[in-house]
CSV table of C-alpha atoms in Angstrom, one decimal:
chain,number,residue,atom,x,y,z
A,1,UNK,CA,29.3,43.3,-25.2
A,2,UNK,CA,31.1,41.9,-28.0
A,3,UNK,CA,34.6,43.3,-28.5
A,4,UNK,CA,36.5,41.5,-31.3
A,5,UNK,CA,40.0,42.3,-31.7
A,6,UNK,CA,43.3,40.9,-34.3
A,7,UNK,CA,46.6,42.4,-33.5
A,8,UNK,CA,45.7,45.0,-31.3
A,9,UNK,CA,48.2,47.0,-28.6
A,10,UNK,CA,48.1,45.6,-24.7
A,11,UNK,CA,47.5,49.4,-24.0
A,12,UNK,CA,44.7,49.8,-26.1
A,13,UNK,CA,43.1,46.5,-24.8
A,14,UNK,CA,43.7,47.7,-21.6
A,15,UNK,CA,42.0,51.2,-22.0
A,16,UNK,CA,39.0,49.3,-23.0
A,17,UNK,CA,38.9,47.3,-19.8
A,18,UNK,CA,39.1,50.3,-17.9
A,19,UNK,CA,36.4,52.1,-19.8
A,20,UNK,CA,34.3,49.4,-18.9
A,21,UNK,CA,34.8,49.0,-15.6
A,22,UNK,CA,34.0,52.7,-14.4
A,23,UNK,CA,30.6,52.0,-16.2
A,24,UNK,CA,28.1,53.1,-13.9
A,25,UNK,CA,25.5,50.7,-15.6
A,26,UNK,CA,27.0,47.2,-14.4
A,27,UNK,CA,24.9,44.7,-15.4
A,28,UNK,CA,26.8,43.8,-18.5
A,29,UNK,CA,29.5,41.2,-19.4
A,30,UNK,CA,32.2,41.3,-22.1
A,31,UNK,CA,33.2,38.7,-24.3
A,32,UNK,CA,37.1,39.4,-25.4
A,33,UNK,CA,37.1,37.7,-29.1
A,34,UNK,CA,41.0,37.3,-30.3
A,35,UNK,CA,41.0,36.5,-34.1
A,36,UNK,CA,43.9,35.1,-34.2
A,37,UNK,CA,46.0,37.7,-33.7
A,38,UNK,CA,50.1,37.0,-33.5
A,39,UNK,CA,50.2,38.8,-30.3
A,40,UNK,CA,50.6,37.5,-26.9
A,41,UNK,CA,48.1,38.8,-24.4
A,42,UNK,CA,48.5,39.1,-20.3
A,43,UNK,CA,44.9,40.5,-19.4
A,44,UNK,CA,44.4,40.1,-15.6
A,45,UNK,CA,40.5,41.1,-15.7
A,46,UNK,CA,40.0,40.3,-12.1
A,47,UNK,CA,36.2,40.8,-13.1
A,48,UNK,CA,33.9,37.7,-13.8
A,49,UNK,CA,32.1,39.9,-16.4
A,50,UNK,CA,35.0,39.6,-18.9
A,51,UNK,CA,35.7,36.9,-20.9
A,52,UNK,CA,38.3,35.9,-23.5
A,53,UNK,CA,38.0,33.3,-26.7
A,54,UNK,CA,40.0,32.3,-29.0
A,55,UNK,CA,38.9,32.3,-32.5
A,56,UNK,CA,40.5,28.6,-34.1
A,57,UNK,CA,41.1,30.2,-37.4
A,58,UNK,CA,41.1,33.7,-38.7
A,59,UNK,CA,37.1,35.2,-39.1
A,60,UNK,CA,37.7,38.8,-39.9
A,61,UNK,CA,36.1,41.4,-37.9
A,62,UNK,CA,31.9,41.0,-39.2
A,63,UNK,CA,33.0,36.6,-38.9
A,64,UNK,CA,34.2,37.2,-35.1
A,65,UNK,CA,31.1,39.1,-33.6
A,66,UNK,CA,28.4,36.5,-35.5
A,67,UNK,CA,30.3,33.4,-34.6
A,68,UNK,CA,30.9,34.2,-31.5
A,69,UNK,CA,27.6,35.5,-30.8
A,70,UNK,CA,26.3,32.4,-32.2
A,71,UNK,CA,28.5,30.1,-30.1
A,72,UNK,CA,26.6,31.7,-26.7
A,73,UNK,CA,23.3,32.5,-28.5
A,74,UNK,CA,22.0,30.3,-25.6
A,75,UNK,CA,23.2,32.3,-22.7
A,76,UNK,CA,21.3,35.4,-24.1
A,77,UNK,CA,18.1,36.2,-23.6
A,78,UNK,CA,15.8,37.6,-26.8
A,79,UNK,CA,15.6,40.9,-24.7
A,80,UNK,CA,19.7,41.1,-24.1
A,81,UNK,CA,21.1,44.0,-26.1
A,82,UNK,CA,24.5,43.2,-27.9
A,83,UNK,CA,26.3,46.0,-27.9
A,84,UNK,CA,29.5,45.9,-30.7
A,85,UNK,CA,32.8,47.8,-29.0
A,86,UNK,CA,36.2,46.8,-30.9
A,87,UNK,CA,39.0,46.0,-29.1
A,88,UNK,CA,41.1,48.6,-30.0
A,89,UNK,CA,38.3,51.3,-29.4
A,90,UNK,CA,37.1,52.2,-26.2
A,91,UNK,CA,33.6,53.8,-24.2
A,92,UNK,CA,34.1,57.4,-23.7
A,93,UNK,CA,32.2,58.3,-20.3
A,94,UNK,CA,30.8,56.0,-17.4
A,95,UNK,CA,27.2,56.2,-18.6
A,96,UNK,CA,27.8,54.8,-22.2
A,97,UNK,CA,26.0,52.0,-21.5
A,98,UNK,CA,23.4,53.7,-19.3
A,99,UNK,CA,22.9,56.1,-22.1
A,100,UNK,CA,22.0,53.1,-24.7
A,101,UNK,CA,20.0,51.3,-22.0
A,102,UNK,CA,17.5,54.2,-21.8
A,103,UNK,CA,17.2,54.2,-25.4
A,104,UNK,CA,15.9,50.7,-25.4
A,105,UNK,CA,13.9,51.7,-22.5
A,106,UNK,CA,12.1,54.5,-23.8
A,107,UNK,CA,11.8,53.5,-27.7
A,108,UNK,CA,10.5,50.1,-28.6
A,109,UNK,CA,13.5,49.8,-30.8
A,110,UNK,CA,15.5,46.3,-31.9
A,111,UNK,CA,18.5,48.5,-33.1
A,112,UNK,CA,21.1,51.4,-32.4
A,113,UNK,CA,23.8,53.3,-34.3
A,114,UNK,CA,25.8,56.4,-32.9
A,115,UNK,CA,27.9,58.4,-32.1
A,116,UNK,CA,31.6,58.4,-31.8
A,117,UNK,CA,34.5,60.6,-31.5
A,118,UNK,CA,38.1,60.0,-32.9
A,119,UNK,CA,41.2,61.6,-33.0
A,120,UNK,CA,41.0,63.3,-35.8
A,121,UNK,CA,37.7,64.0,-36.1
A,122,UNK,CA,34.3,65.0,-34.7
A,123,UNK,CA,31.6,62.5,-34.6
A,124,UNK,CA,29.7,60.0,-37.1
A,125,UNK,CA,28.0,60.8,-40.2
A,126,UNK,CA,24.4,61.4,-38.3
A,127,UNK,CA,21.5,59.7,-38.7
A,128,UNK,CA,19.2,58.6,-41.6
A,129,UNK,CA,16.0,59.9,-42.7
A,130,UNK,CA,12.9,57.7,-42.5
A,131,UNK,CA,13.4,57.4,-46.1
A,132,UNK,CA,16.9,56.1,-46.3
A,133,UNK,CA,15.9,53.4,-43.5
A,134,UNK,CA,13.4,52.0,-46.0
A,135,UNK,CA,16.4,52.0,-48.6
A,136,UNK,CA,19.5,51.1,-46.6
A,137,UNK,CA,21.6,49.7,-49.2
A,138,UNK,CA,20.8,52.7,-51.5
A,139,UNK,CA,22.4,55.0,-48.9
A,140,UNK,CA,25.9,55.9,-47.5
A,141,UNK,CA,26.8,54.1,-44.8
A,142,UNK,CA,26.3,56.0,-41.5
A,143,UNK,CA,24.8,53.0,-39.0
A,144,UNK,CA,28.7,53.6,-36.9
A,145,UNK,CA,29.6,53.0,-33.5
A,146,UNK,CA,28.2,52.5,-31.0
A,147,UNK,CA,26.3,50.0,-33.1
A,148,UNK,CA,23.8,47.6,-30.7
A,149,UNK,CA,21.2,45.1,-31.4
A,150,UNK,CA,19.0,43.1,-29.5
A,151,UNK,CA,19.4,39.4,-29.6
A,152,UNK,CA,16.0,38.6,-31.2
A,153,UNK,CA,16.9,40.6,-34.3
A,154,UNK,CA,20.0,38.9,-34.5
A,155,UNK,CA,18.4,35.2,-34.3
A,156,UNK,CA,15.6,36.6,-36.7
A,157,UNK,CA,18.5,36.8,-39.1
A,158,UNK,CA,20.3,33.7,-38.6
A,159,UNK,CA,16.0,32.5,-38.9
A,160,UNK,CA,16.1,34.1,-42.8
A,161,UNK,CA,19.5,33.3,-43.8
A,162,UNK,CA,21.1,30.5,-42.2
A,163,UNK,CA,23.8,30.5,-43.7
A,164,UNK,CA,24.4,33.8,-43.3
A,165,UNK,CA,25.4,34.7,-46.6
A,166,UNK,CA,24.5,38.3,-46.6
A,167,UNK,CA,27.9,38.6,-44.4
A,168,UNK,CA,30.1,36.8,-47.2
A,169,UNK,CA,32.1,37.6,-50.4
A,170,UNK,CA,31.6,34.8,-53.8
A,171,UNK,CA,33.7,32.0,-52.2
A,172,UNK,CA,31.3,31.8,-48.9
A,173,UNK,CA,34.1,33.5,-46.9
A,174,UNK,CA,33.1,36.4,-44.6
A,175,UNK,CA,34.0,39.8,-45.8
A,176,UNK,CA,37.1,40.4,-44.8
A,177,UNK,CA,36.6,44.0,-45.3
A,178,UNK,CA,33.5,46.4,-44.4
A,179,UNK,CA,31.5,43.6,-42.7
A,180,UNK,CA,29.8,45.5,-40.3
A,181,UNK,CA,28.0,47.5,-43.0
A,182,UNK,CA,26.5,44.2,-44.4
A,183,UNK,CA,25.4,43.3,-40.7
A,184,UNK,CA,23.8,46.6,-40.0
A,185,UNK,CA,22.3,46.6,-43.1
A,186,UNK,CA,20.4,43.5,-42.7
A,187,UNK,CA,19.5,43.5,-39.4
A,188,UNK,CA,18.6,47.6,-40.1
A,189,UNK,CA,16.4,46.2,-42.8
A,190,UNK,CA,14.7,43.4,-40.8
A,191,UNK,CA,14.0,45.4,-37.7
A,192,UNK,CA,12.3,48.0,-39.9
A,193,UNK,CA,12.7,51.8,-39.7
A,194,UNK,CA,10.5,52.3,-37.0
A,195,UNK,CA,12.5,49.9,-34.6
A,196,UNK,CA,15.7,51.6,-35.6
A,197,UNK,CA,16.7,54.5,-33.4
A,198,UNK,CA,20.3,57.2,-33.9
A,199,UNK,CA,21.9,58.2,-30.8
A,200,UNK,CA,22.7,61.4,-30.6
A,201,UNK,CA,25.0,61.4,-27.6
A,202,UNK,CA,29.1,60.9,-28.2
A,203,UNK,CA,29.6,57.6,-25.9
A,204,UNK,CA,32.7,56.2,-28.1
A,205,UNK,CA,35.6,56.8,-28.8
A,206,UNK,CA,37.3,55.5,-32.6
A,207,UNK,CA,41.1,54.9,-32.5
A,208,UNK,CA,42.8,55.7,-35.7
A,209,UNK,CA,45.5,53.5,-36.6
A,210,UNK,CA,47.6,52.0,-39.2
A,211,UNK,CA,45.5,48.7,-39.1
A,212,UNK,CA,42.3,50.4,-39.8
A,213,UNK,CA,40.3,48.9,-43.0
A,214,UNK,CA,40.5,52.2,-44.6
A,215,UNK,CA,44.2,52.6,-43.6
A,216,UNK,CA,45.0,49.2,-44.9
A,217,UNK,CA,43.1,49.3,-48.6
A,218,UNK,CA,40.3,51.7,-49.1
A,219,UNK,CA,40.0,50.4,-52.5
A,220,UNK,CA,39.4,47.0,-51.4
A,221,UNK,CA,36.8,48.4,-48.9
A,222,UNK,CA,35.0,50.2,-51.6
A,223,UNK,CA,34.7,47.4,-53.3
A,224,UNK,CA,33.5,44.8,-50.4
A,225,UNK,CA,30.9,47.8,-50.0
A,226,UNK,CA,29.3,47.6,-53.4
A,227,UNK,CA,29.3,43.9,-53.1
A,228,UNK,CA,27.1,44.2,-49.8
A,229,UNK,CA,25.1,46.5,-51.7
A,230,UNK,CA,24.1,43.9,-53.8
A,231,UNK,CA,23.2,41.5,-51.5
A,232,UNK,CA,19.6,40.0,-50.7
A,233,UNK,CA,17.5,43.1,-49.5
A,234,UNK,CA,15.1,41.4,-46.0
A,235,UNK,CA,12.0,43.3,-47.1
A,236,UNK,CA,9.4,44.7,-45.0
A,237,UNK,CA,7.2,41.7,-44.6
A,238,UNK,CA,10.2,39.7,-43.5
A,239,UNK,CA,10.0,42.9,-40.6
A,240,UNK,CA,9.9,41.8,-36.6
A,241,UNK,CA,6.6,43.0,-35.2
């Protein structure tokens, strides 16, 4: 579990602990990824499946999950499942996790999106069509949390773009804003829409806050959005099969 955070409340790190520990899958562990943030922290985990790192410089959200991911890429195995739960959010029942395990176990799927729940509203978008997964970019963006991956879709990335400059703005920076759509795009596009798979069940819970992309400047989001829609499109023979 990657859970990147900047800035966010003691309390609402603390709920996502908590959620985590009464999962009743266990074979997990959680990598705590502080970008920066201005806040002190006094997390007691008392649980040797938790982990916090400190980012050395300010990432942004999509910047903290890849380099972090990349700086333990060799702890995983190409079968591990990375599964992306924010800091400030948490896991809404004890069998989250067991839910998206038998996902993986029953489809051969690289990739999962939904569902969520927040305070103000119901759940996520839904899911694609078969169509739209063959267009990502040409669609809305609905691929929301709980957002998961397996580590060999990941690394086929990082194998097609080194650089990783589907996740960055002109100036080689990462996007500050909306970087999780330009991740889930490409790695929705180079798992292929048969390896991609919606889940239906509400397992997470959204926190609305002031600090929020949207909350913060929807304008700039939008416009971090169409500049991922313009990025490099992994085709289907770049596919994992």
């Amino acid at each position: 579990i990657i859970a990147p955070f900047y800035n966010c409340k003691q309390e609402w790190l603390e709920d996502h602990v908590n959620s985590l520990k009464k999962q009743d899958f266990t074979n997990f562990y959680c990598i705590y990824c502080d970008d920066v943030s201005t806040t002190d922290y006094n997390l007691d985990f008392n649980d040797e499946r938790f982990i916090f790192s400190k980012n050395e410089k300010r990432l942004y959200p999509v910047g903290n999950i890849v380099e972090n991911l990349i700086k333990n890429i060799n702890t995983f195995s190409d079968d591990d499942v990375i599964d992306i739960v924010d800091g400030d959010d948490y896991l809404l029942s004890s069998f989250s996790l067991s839910t998206i395990n038998k996902l993986y176990e029953k489809n051969d799927c690289l990739l999962t999106y939904g569902s969520y729940r927040s305070s103000s509203f119901g759940t996520n978008p839904g899911a694609y069509t078969s169509e739209q997964l063959k267009n990502i970019r040409e669609s809305d963006f609905l691929a929301t949390h709980l957002k998961t991956f397996k580590v060999s879709l990941f690394k086929n990335l990082l194998d097609l773009d080194p650089d990783l400059d589907t996740l960055k703005n002109e100036n080689k920076e990462y996007f500050s804003m909306a970087g999780d759509v330009a991740l889930m795009y490409s790695l929705i596009e180079i798992a292929g829409p048969d390896r991609v798979v919606f889940n239906p069940s509400i397992v997470y819970f959204y926190r609305l806050h002031e600090n929020n992309e949207n909350a913060i400047n929807m304008n700039a989001q939008l416009e971090c959005e169409k500049m991922i829609k313009s990025k490099t499109i992994f085709n289907e023979n770049k596919h994992i099969r």
